[in-house]
Amino acid sequence: MNILAQIAADVATGVQTLYGQETPAEKVALSPTRKEFEGDYTVVVFPYTKAAKKKPVDIGEDLGKYLITNSTNIVAYNVINGFLNLSIAPSYWTNLLEEIAVNENYGKKPANGRKIMVEYSSPNTNKPLHLGHIRNILLGWSSAKIYEAAGYEVIKVQIVNDRGIAICRSMLAWERFGNGETPESSGIKGDHFVGKYYVKFNTEFVKEYEEWQHTEEAKSVYAAKKKENQDETAFFKAYKNDYFNEYSFLGRDAKEMLVKWEANDPEVRTLWKKMNGWVLAGFDKTYESLGVVFDKLYFESDTYLLGKELIEKGLKEEVLFKDGKRVWTDLSNIGMQQKTILKSDGTSTYTSQDLGTAQMRYNDYQAERVIYVVGDEQISHFQGVFEILKRLKEPYADGLYHLAYGMVDLPTGRMKSREGTVVDADDLVAEVIGAAKADAIERGEIVDMPKAEQEDTFRKIGLGALKYFILKVNSKKRMVFNPEESVETQGNTGPYIQYAYVRCSGVARKAPEINMATSVDYTDLQAPEKELILKIFQYPAAIEDAAKEYDPSVLAAFSYDLARAYNKFYHDINILKSESESAMAFRLKLSAVVARTLASSMDLLGIEMPARM
RNA sequence: GGUCCCAUAGCUCAGCUGGAUAGAGCAGCUCACUUCUAAUGAGCAGGCCUCAGGUUCGAAUCCUGAUGGGAUCACCA
């Protein structure tokens, strides 16, 4: 039992013996004492006024006295209004540090034999990854790390959306305008290369559309279908999709290609494989630069027809209904309307795919929980899918969770591909590393390092800045990504935390070796030292919280607070000039534990620590 | 129209199951480097926690309603 649970339990029995009021220990209001008061933890005594029939101050006195004699580590108390401030024996904190020092896995839970699957990234194979994907990827990776730290076996998967009309557009454009160009021949990274043809298709399509607007056919369509008071420009702007489906030659050809793809046409399939191969190779490089990996890739081209069994079962159990070939269900109980699962031509939908994929993955891994890291614009979709699986009484249905994160906006507003404001993932990574490099060179602190090591340090700092900037924001909130602030290294930033770590390393380099297992006789605990131990003490709870809330930002905040406490300590107390040998040994040990804890908590965010910077 | 999310300092964000005078960072103004790396530390200034009710000894936090912003409710993925 840790000290907090101990105090809570003692307060509970104290209230029971003093006033005869039954109080569960979990209900005891216990919080860290505010800085301006004397003490470590504070008990709020207002809740006991009724049973005690006394003033809060008197209750505080009663309980304070009771705890001094009946609770092990409490050495002093004071009462202010309804607040009982308790001081814990310094030896408790120094002993705690000794314990933590010899625990390499401090904060992490032992393996519990349970399995969680995290699905993240899930890109389309028609264009490169962008800033939105980066938030997704960082959240997915961090969640996976957090669950591992919480004792779970985590399977990281990605579902690659590699089929459909979008990829056919790129294919068509490449076939028609590519002249056999390849990523190799052009020197363009595969995903960007294919993206280029996706854009090419679009510009050609727009050209075609504009020409068509001057034809007699277009005029008669406008006359027949325009809404009241709708001028030509507005009409044709709104009509674009219909044009693609009904009149466009390029649209017709792209759709034809999709039909051929579905019919397994060898030529189309070969081209498709070639271009997807280029894209996937490009994605791999991006993932590598971000330091993330996957255990298993699912491809939509393999899964899009799944779900038939579940649908059969649903029809039999009258969870799903049939109209001709169309299969649907009613979701009004969760605030939605009818959901189509198979279209009236009998073909699959996103919903049927997701039903089938859920089942397939359960068959593959039997994970008790699956976390889908997907943007919050798909909240309703997943509510629908999960609801249907619940109605089908699938054993895994209750373990499905949609980690819905908010959009990433720029200071100028939303990213819009049409306006070219989408921030490319590879560009961004290169930029943050470049900025870190410029900073570091100007500071000149690591110029003596071997070149390769320097580059590695720039990379760690740049990515540290970027990742922390994104992960420090609560995942479910929409966030503003300011490119200038994302490369900042001062204040509440990744590099600030890395710098605290670098200070720890610097001290360790210049000090005599210490043995973490040798206990130190030090009792004159200074305020900044106690502050640090208190902070370190909160690490396990931070991990638990982050796991429970599906929220890495908890660990970002923890890391920052710990770094801040260390910087304060470092500033106030010169470790290498300590007043005694034992004081120095204690501080070196404290410093080493801080370093380890910072590295550990940042690792859960996917951020690496440089040794120097 | 239905459902859901968000609203805290000029800006970007924290505020755990309700608890003391609402916190950080950035930007602004001061101060501290012959010191274990100043990518640091200390200070000043900056708030009707969107609004109105309610519950409570006590509300930024819980409930209801309003306002503003966003998402979604497809035989798209």
XYZ file of C-alpha atoms (C1' of nucleotides) in Angstrom:
690
model
C 0.000 0.000 0.000
C 1.429 3.390 -0.847
C 1.456 6.351 1.464
C -1.685 7.937 0.036
C -3.784 4.831 0.443
C -2.296 4.458 3.916
C -3.281 7.951 4.996
C -6.727 7.643 3.476
C -7.312 4.396 5.331
C -6.098 5.913 8.592
C -8.324 8.940 8.156
C -11.261 6.637 7.505
C -10.700 4.638 10.678
C -10.035 7.873 12.539
C -13.406 9.272 11.512
C -14.977 5.966 12.459
C -13.453 5.796 15.945
C -13.800 9.501 16.744
C -17.262 10.171 15.368
C -18.699 6.777 14.539
C -19.167 7.618 10.884
C -18.619 4.901 8.320
C -16.306 6.358 5.635
C -14.846 4.385 2.758
C -11.141 5.172 2.346
C -11.658 6.008 -1.344
C -14.013 8.820 -0.325
C -11.392 10.588 1.778
C -10.480 13.837 0.026
C -6.703 13.848 -0.041
C -4.638 16.162 -2.189
C -1.115 17.574 -2.322
C -0.784 20.553 -0.018
C -0.631 23.874 -1.793
C 2.811 25.422 -1.839
C 1.967 28.337 0.413
C 1.142 26.060 3.348
C 3.240 23.820 5.538
C 2.769 20.122 4.821
C 2.799 17.440 2.143
C -0.778 16.257 1.882
C -4.046 17.826 2.859
C -7.210 16.203 4.139
C -10.441 18.111 3.627
C -12.515 17.703 6.771
C -15.754 19.452 5.778
C -17.499 16.167 4.963
C -17.320 15.119 8.632
C -19.034 18.134 10.188
C -22.408 16.446 10.357
C -21.276 13.305 12.119
C -18.880 15.169 14.407
C -21.223 18.043 15.220
C -18.143 20.231 15.558
C -16.519 23.100 13.749
C -14.197 22.088 10.899
C -11.168 23.482 12.757
C -11.859 21.247 15.747
C -12.323 18.222 13.552
C -8.981 18.992 11.961
C -7.385 19.107 15.388
C -9.019 15.831 16.440
C -7.975 14.045 13.285
C -4.496 15.559 13.330
C -3.867 14.277 16.847
C -5.331 10.921 15.980
C -3.092 10.543 12.940
C 0.068 11.560 14.771
C -0.337 8.637 17.141
C -2.041 6.141 14.838
C -0.547 6.679 11.407
C 3.006 5.597 10.770
C 4.673 8.323 8.760
C 2.894 11.457 9.848
C 5.109 13.664 11.994
C 3.294 16.991 12.096
C 0.063 18.688 11.196
C -1.587 22.077 11.074
C -5.166 23.094 10.534
C -6.386 25.992 8.463
C -10.126 26.371 8.171
C -11.391 22.998 7.065
C -8.063 21.802 5.823
C -5.798 19.452 7.727
C -2.259 19.677 6.388
C -0.104 16.671 7.130
C 3.673 16.488 7.103
C 5.273 13.191 6.275
C 8.543 12.069 7.807
C 11.480 13.014 5.536
C 12.825 9.512 6.083
C 9.750 8.208 4.315
C 10.725 10.126 1.184
C 14.405 9.227 1.321
C 13.526 5.566 1.806
C 11.118 5.784 -1.065
C 13.865 7.102 -3.296
C 16.101 4.199 -2.276
C 13.365 1.792 -3.304
C 12.748 3.486 -6.617
C 16.468 3.659 -7.351
C 16.828 -0.108 -7.464
C 13.676 -0.642 -9.500
C 14.659 -0.490 -13.161
C 11.040 -0.727 -14.265
C 9.711 1.855 -11.892
C 6.249 3.001 -12.891
C 5.575 0.096 -15.196
C 3.376 -2.862 -14.396
C 4.461 -6.473 -14.854
C 2.954 -8.343 -17.792
C -0.648 -9.237 -17.088
C -1.075 -11.623 -20.000
C -3.853 -9.560 -21.543
C -3.937 -8.398 -25.142
C -4.860 -5.063 -26.673
C -4.807 -4.167 -30.320
C -4.151 -0.607 -31.448
C -5.064 0.369 -34.979
C -3.552 3.596 -36.192
C -2.466 5.559 -39.274
C -4.711 3.778 -41.771
C -3.864 5.867 -44.817
C -5.179 5.858 -48.359
C -2.612 4.850 -50.922
C -3.182 7.726 -53.292
C -1.148 10.473 -51.689
C 1.542 11.087 -49.072
C 0.901 11.414 -45.357
C 0.211 14.830 -43.872
C 0.049 16.571 -40.513
C -3.297 14.983 -39.660
C -1.754 11.537 -40.078
C 1.113 12.601 -37.850
C -1.239 13.299 -34.970
C -2.885 9.963 -35.586
C 0.428 8.101 -35.766
C 1.866 9.735 -32.641
C -1.299 9.028 -30.682
C -1.393 5.438 -31.846
C 2.226 4.782 -31.074
C 2.070 6.470 -27.689
C -1.109 4.628 -26.725
C 0.569 1.362 -27.609
C 3.590 2.224 -25.460
C 1.361 3.270 -22.580
C -0.558 0.009 -22.662
C 2.666 -1.941 -22.738
C 3.775 -0.020 -19.661
C 0.456 -0.861 -18.056
C 1.257 -4.547 -18.495
C -0.600 -5.445 -21.675
C 0.647 -7.197 -24.733
C -0.040 -4.750 -27.537
C -0.525 -5.575 -31.189
C -0.022 -2.571 -33.436
C -1.879 -2.772 -36.695
C -2.623 -0.614 -39.645
C -5.394 -0.964 -42.167
C -4.213 0.221 -45.545
C -6.950 1.615 -47.747
C -5.426 0.454 -50.966
C -8.397 0.112 -53.304
C -11.247 2.170 -54.608
C -11.812 5.007 -56.992
C -9.093 7.237 -55.556
C -6.216 4.949 -56.387
C -7.748 4.337 -59.815
C -7.519 8.056 -60.522
C -3.792 8.026 -59.834
C -3.402 4.901 -61.921
C -5.278 6.352 -64.839
C -3.316 9.594 -64.746
C -0.033 7.744 -64.612
C -1.007 5.445 -67.457
C -2.097 8.366 -69.590
C 0.451 11.046 -68.750
C 3.309 9.254 -67.016
C 5.384 8.170 -70.029
C 6.737 5.311 -67.983
C 8.202 7.583 -65.341
C 8.969 5.883 -62.003
C 10.043 7.025 -58.533
C 13.519 5.792 -59.397
C 13.740 7.566 -62.745
C 12.332 10.794 -61.335
C 14.041 10.644 -57.954
C 10.732 11.274 -56.194
C 9.737 9.322 -53.093
C 7.088 6.757 -54.025
C 4.124 8.166 -52.101
C 4.808 11.667 -53.362
C 5.262 10.301 -56.851
C 1.834 8.663 -56.872
C 0.358 11.720 -55.190
C 1.650 13.777 -58.082
C -0.473 11.729 -60.459
C -3.468 11.993 -58.186
C -3.143 15.742 -58.488
C -2.543 15.414 -62.212
C -5.785 13.521 -62.596
C -7.589 16.257 -60.774
C -6.185 19.106 -62.882
C -7.008 17.227 -66.071
C -10.473 16.529 -64.761
C -11.052 20.187 -63.892
C -9.884 21.181 -67.377
C -12.256 18.705 -68.932
C -15.097 19.895 -66.727
C -14.558 23.523 -67.644
C -14.561 22.727 -71.352
C -17.714 20.705 -70.939
C -19.480 23.611 -69.268
C -19.488 25.411 -72.623
C -21.216 22.573 -74.470
C -24.885 22.373 -75.393
C -25.177 19.308 -73.181
C -24.014 21.297 -70.173
C -26.397 24.142 -70.919
C -29.372 21.814 -71.030
C -28.297 20.087 -67.812
C -28.073 23.475 -66.161
C -31.473 24.493 -67.448
C -33.077 21.256 -66.309
C -31.467 20.814 -62.912
C -30.661 24.240 -61.553
C -32.265 25.346 -58.357
C -34.178 28.567 -58.215
C -31.971 31.641 -58.398
C -28.851 29.524 -58.856
C -26.428 31.061 -61.305
C -24.222 28.995 -63.573
C -21.068 29.276 -61.480
C -22.784 28.100 -58.329
C -24.583 25.332 -60.156
C -21.465 23.907 -61.773
C -19.546 24.129 -58.546
C -22.143 21.968 -56.864
C -22.545 19.662 -59.840
C -18.931 18.481 -59.978
C -19.486 15.051 -58.468
C -22.495 14.350 -60.628
C -20.503 15.383 -63.639
C -17.769 12.944 -62.652
C -20.297 10.149 -62.404
C -22.449 10.917 -65.416
C -20.650 12.801 -68.173
C -16.908 12.868 -67.579
C -14.716 10.782 -69.855
C -11.993 10.669 -67.242
C -14.561 9.727 -64.610
C -15.918 7.014 -66.839
C -12.442 5.640 -67.469
C -11.525 5.690 -63.804
C -14.717 3.899 -62.898
C -14.127 1.415 -65.655
C -10.723 0.776 -64.197
C -12.288 0.116 -60.806
C -14.699 -2.359 -62.348
C -11.800 -4.115 -64.051
C -9.903 -4.128 -60.782
C -12.824 -5.804 -59.063
C -13.040 -8.307 -61.903
C -9.395 -9.117 -61.311
C -8.252 -7.849 -64.696
C -4.575 -8.871 -64.837
C -3.341 -5.699 -66.487
C -5.088 -3.384 -64.062
C -4.017 -5.508 -61.114
C -0.399 -5.384 -62.193
C -0.455 -1.630 -62.488
C -2.264 -1.387 -59.149
C 0.343 -3.547 -57.435
C 3.151 -1.542 -58.928
C 1.790 1.816 -57.840
C 0.733 0.647 -54.384
C 4.198 -0.771 -53.955
C 5.664 2.645 -54.621
C 3.337 4.300 -52.127
C 3.921 1.748 -49.404
C 7.678 2.017 -49.768
C 7.273 5.766 -49.336
C 5.087 5.345 -46.258
C 7.671 3.020 -44.752
C 10.244 5.768 -44.918
C 7.907 8.212 -43.224
C 7.108 5.735 -40.465
C 10.783 5.076 -40.014
C 11.542 8.761 -39.705
C 8.874 9.018 -37.018
C 10.202 5.934 -35.273
C 7.057 3.822 -35.420
C 6.452 0.245 -36.516
C 3.520 -2.112 -36.982
C 3.123 -5.762 -36.104
C 0.637 -6.456 -38.851
C -0.801 -4.721 -41.867
C -4.329 -5.349 -43.043
C -5.164 -4.368 -46.589
C -8.560 -3.160 -47.562
C -8.209 -5.060 -50.818
C -8.253 -8.247 -48.712
C -10.949 -7.204 -46.294
C -13.488 -5.225 -48.295
C -15.577 -8.264 -49.081
C -15.576 -9.617 -45.542
C -18.539 -9.442 -43.259
C -20.798 -11.808 -45.173
C -20.983 -14.326 -42.312
C -21.872 -11.675 -39.801
C -24.524 -10.328 -42.137
C -26.017 -13.792 -42.603
C -26.086 -14.226 -38.857
C -27.648 -10.796 -38.396
C -30.375 -11.550 -40.909
C -31.155 -14.867 -39.268
C -31.361 -13.294 -35.830
C -33.369 -10.387 -37.210
C -30.811 -7.849 -36.121
C -30.421 -6.868 -39.771
C -33.033 -6.609 -42.485
C -33.169 -7.071 -46.216
C -34.824 -5.080 -49.017
C -34.059 -6.838 -52.253
C -30.281 -7.131 -52.093
C -29.908 -4.210 -49.733
C -29.167 -4.998 -46.100
C -29.794 -2.377 -43.423
C -30.598 -1.813 -39.808
C -32.217 0.841 -37.714
C -29.995 2.754 -35.316
C -32.487 5.240 -33.937
C -31.719 4.055 -30.401
C -28.305 5.719 -30.676
C -29.562 8.838 -32.391
C -28.957 7.733 -35.951
C -31.240 6.636 -38.689
C -31.087 3.694 -41.015
C -27.657 2.389 -41.808
C -27.049 0.569 -45.049
C -24.749 -2.399 -44.740
C -24.985 -3.860 -48.223
C -26.032 -1.639 -51.136
C -29.006 -2.501 -53.331
C -26.674 -4.025 -55.896
C -25.435 -6.288 -53.114
C -21.984 -4.700 -52.892
C -20.163 -3.910 -49.682
C -19.993 -0.666 -47.726
C -17.547 0.796 -45.276
C -19.757 -0.592 -42.524
C -19.785 -4.145 -43.836
C -16.016 -3.974 -44.225
C -15.507 -2.812 -40.687
C -17.787 -5.516 -39.342
C -15.831 -8.124 -41.220
C -12.470 -6.691 -40.296
C -13.372 -6.633 -36.623
C -14.224 -10.293 -36.759
C -11.145 -11.189 -38.761
C -8.870 -9.464 -36.310
C -10.550 -11.141 -33.405
C -9.984 -14.484 -35.071
C -6.343 -13.558 -35.628
C -5.465 -12.296 -32.148
C -8.361 -12.554 -29.657
C -7.458 -9.173 -28.240
C -9.782 -8.244 -25.397
C -9.720 -4.635 -26.482
C -9.238 -2.916 -29.803
C -8.454 0.765 -29.944
C -9.251 2.430 -33.240
C -7.252 5.627 -33.566
C -9.408 7.460 -36.071
C -10.430 11.106 -36.419
C -13.522 12.356 -34.634
C -15.396 12.922 -37.875
C -16.051 9.191 -37.804
C -17.565 9.017 -34.344
C -21.031 8.136 -35.590
C -19.722 5.570 -37.986
C -17.967 3.656 -35.246
C -20.877 4.014 -32.878
C -22.925 2.324 -35.562
C -20.431 -0.455 -36.184
C -19.954 -1.154 -32.472
C -23.703 -1.104 -31.879
C -24.314 -3.643 -34.624
C -21.616 -5.928 -33.244
C -23.179 -5.662 -29.813
C -26.556 -6.618 -31.197
C -24.900 -9.581 -32.875
C -23.564 -10.448 -29.410
C -20.029 -10.810 -30.684
C -17.751 -11.649 -27.756
C -15.344 -8.832 -28.572
C -17.985 -6.132 -29.084
C -17.705 -4.543 -25.655
C -13.935 -4.200 -25.957
C -14.000 -1.956 -29.019
C -13.035 1.639 -28.462
C -12.807 4.514 -30.876
C -10.021 6.859 -29.806
C -11.419 9.871 -31.593
C -8.994 12.741 -31.876
C -9.735 16.237 -33.083
C -8.659 17.842 -36.309
C -5.380 19.675 -36.600
C -5.860 23.274 -37.700
C -3.274 25.814 -38.758
C -3.180 29.336 -37.325
C -4.736 30.403 -40.631
C -7.591 27.906 -40.338
C -8.191 24.384 -41.535
C -5.897 22.588 -43.898
C -7.410 22.370 -47.348
C -5.892 20.308 -50.093
C -7.618 22.432 -52.716
C -5.894 25.514 -51.375
C -2.592 23.761 -50.981
C -2.375 24.401 -47.253
C -1.909 20.762 -46.309
C 1.305 20.292 -44.342
C 3.216 17.341 -45.721
C 4.544 14.886 -43.147
C 7.981 14.412 -44.688
C 8.476 18.141 -45.195
C 7.498 18.794 -41.622
C 9.896 16.222 -40.207
C 12.708 17.660 -42.316
C 11.853 21.173 -41.166
C 11.832 20.456 -37.446
C 15.125 18.610 -37.678
C 16.573 21.461 -39.717
C 15.446 23.977 -37.133
C 16.969 21.916 -34.322
C 20.202 21.711 -36.246
C 20.372 25.461 -36.823
C 19.712 26.057 -33.130
C 22.305 23.570 -31.954
C 24.990 24.833 -34.301
C 24.410 28.361 -33.153
C 24.762 27.263 -29.534
C 27.905 25.382 -30.419
C 27.683 23.022 -27.475
C 28.141 19.779 -29.386
C 30.465 20.775 -32.232
C 33.118 18.385 -30.952
C 30.816 15.399 -31.395
C 31.317 12.993 -34.300
C 29.199 14.079 -37.264
C 26.868 11.080 -37.188
C 26.204 11.542 -33.500
C 25.480 15.217 -34.066
C 22.967 14.409 -36.770
C 21.322 11.927 -34.457
C 21.082 14.586 -31.770
C 19.500 17.091 -34.154
C 16.991 14.433 -35.108
C 16.135 13.660 -31.494
C 15.658 17.306 -30.634
C 13.657 18.193 -33.724
C 11.355 15.229 -33.393
C 11.166 15.770 -29.647
C 9.880 19.272 -30.266
C 7.354 18.150 -32.867
C 6.045 15.114 -31.018
C 5.741 16.874 -27.690
C 3.996 19.824 -29.300
C 1.325 17.528 -30.681
C 1.011 15.080 -27.812
C 0.796 17.639 -25.021
C -2.680 18.553 -26.184
C -5.519 16.398 -24.942
C -6.152 13.991 -27.808
C -9.864 14.486 -28.113
C -9.560 18.200 -28.631
C -9.170 19.955 -31.898
C -5.767 21.618 -31.870
C -3.971 24.489 -33.527
C -0.617 23.592 -35.004
C 1.614 26.637 -35.148
C 4.710 25.711 -37.182
C 6.830 28.350 -35.472
C 5.886 27.249 -31.986
C 6.353 23.598 -32.881
C 10.107 24.098 -33.218
C 10.427 26.203 -30.054
C 12.852 24.794 -27.509
C 12.053 26.941 -24.497
C 9.238 26.746 -22.012
C 6.742 23.942 -22.176
C 8.413 22.043 -24.997
C 10.013 18.695 -25.705
C 13.561 20.098 -25.826
C 13.043 21.752 -22.429
C 12.454 18.299 -20.984
C 15.351 16.862 -22.951
C 17.533 19.622 -21.563
C 16.668 18.667 -17.988
C 17.720 15.137 -18.891
C 20.942 16.406 -20.445
C 21.699 18.216 -17.201
C 21.280 14.949 -15.310
C 23.678 13.269 -17.725
C 26.131 16.142 -17.455
C 26.230 15.860 -13.685
C 26.650 12.101 -13.841
C 29.533 12.457 -16.299
C 31.446 14.771 -13.995
C 30.708 13.047 -10.707
C 32.106 9.900 -9.168
C 30.209 6.728 -10.097
C 27.417 5.890 -7.720
C 25.950 2.539 -6.876
C 22.164 2.720 -6.956
C 21.916 -0.151 -4.482
C 24.101 1.446 -1.822
C 21.869 3.261 0.600
C 22.696 6.799 1.549
C 22.421 8.281 5.005
C 20.824 11.627 4.315
C 17.982 13.162 6.297
C 18.264 16.905 5.838
C 15.861 16.916 2.912
C 15.649 20.298 1.153
C 12.426 21.629 -0.327
C 13.413 21.205 -4.003
C 14.575 17.671 -3.252
C 11.339 16.687 -1.618
C 9.442 18.330 -4.459
C 11.301 16.094 -6.890
C 10.679 12.886 -4.982
C 7.003 13.755 -4.650
C 6.866 14.244 -8.401
C 8.652 10.983 -9.141
C 6.264 9.283 -6.772
C 3.403 10.277 -9.068
C 4.791 8.517 -12.114
C 2.952 5.203 -11.734
C -0.339 7.039 -11.253
C 0.359 9.102 -14.366
C 0.753 5.944 -16.429
C -2.436 4.477 -14.996
C -4.293 7.674 -15.720
C -3.032 7.927 -19.260
C -4.081 4.334 -19.895
C -7.487 4.773 -18.311
C -8.198 8.008 -20.171
C -6.633 6.916 -23.472
C -4.670 10.125 -23.254
C -0.909 10.543 -23.718
C -1.094 14.224 -22.786
C -1.186 13.122 -19.133
C 2.374 11.868 -19.540
C 3.451 14.983 -21.391
C 2.267 17.079 -18.464
C 3.972 14.737 -16.007
C 7.272 14.910 -17.896
C 7.158 18.669 -18.003
C 6.392 19.000 -14.299
C 9.233 16.664 -13.416
C 11.666 18.499 -15.686
C 10.616 21.786 -14.164
C 11.136 20.493 -10.646
C 14.572 19.245 -11.645
C 15.591 22.545 -13.219
C 14.581 24.323 -10.048
C 16.551 21.852 -7.951
C 19.550 22.134 -10.265
C 19.439 25.888 -10.041
C 19.116 26.052 -6.249
C 21.517 23.328 -5.240
C 24.920 22.675 -6.685
C 25.219 18.916 -6.575
C 28.955 18.664 -7.132
C 29.578 21.189 -4.386
C 27.376 19.530 -1.818
C 28.046 20.192 1.859
C 28.802 16.560 2.612
C 29.588 13.318 0.866
C 26.287 11.787 1.821
C 24.388 14.829 0.545
C 26.203 14.534 -2.759
C 25.588 10.800 -2.990
C 21.927 11.374 -2.291
C 21.646 14.089 -4.921
C 23.456 12.046 -7.516
C 21.095 9.212 -6.891
C 18.124 11.559 -7.080
C 19.468 12.983 -10.294
C 19.938 9.521 -11.774
C 16.396 8.531 -10.866
C 15.059 11.721 -12.424
C 16.976 10.976 -15.615
C 15.602 7.472 -15.775
C 12.059 8.592 -15.072
C 12.188 11.376 -17.650
C 13.569 9.012 -20.263
C 10.890 6.491 -19.410
C 7.943 8.877 -19.501
C 9.141 10.510 -22.710
C 9.690 7.100 -24.248
C 5.986 6.476 -23.696
C 5.411 9.470 -25.948
C 7.835 8.096 -28.512
C 10.437 10.764 -27.720
C 14.125 9.955 -27.391
C 16.625 11.675 -25.111
C 19.961 13.040 -26.288
C 22.964 12.655 -23.981
C 24.130 16.198 -24.742
C 22.598 19.123 -26.523
C -34.416 18.994 -37.160
C -31.778 14.557 -34.143
C -27.118 13.110 -31.769
C -22.269 14.356 -30.037
C -17.871 17.499 -28.934
C -15.703 22.235 -27.583
C -15.737 27.338 -24.836
C -10.405 29.052 -18.861
C -4.970 35.283 -19.361
C -3.638 38.930 -25.781
C -2.109 33.652 -27.967
C -1.425 28.087 -27.129
C -2.852 24.910 -23.395
C -3.221 22.384 -17.890
C -6.723 22.095 -14.111
C -7.812 14.100 -11.212
C -13.310 11.320 -8.503
C -16.448 19.050 -6.472
C -12.173 21.804 -1.856
C -7.929 26.958 0.326
C -6.077 33.131 -3.189
C -7.862 29.247 -10.907
C -2.171 27.355 -13.036
C 1.858 26.742 -16.989
C 4.243 28.281 -21.540
C 4.573 32.067 -25.338
C 4.343 37.284 -26.158
C 5.457 42.183 -22.734
C 8.412 44.382 -18.558
C 12.494 43.469 -14.575
C 16.480 40.658 -12.388
C 20.324 36.522 -12.016
C 25.784 33.463 -15.957
C 34.434 33.917 -13.234
C 29.121 28.521 -11.210
C 27.287 20.810 -12.461
C 25.562 23.613 -20.069
C 21.306 30.422 -18.987
C 17.659 25.458 -24.450
C 17.881 27.720 -17.189
C 16.016 30.144 -12.699
C 13.406 34.300 -9.860
C 9.909 38.322 -10.165
C 6.036 41.972 -12.269
C 1.809 42.447 -15.135
C -2.138 39.909 -17.330
C -8.967 36.310 -15.445
C -17.017 38.220 -14.768
C -13.199 30.237 -15.974
C -19.020 32.363 -22.567
C -23.917 33.562 -20.103
C -28.252 32.380 -16.780
C -30.298 29.256 -13.294
C -29.894 24.754 -9.993
C -27.541 20.991 -6.475
C -23.883 21.720 -2.215
C -20.984 23.837 3.769
C -18.188 24.683 -0.955
C -18.734 24.738 -8.384
C -13.973 26.289 -13.687
C -15.330 21.090 -12.313
C -21.823 18.074 -11.384
C -27.207 19.105 -13.493
C -30.639 22.148 -16.681
C -31.167 25.888 -20.216
C -29.200 29.680 -23.551
C -25.315 31.725 -26.865
C -21.148 31.003 -30.051
C -17.929 27.437 -32.743
C -17.204 22.413 -34.734
C -18.450 17.337 -36.177
C -22.021 13.983 -37.723
C -26.840 11.885 -39.068
C -25.130 8.669 -47.265
C -26.913 2.760 -51.137
C -18.688 7.821 -49.876
C -14.452 5.755 -47.633
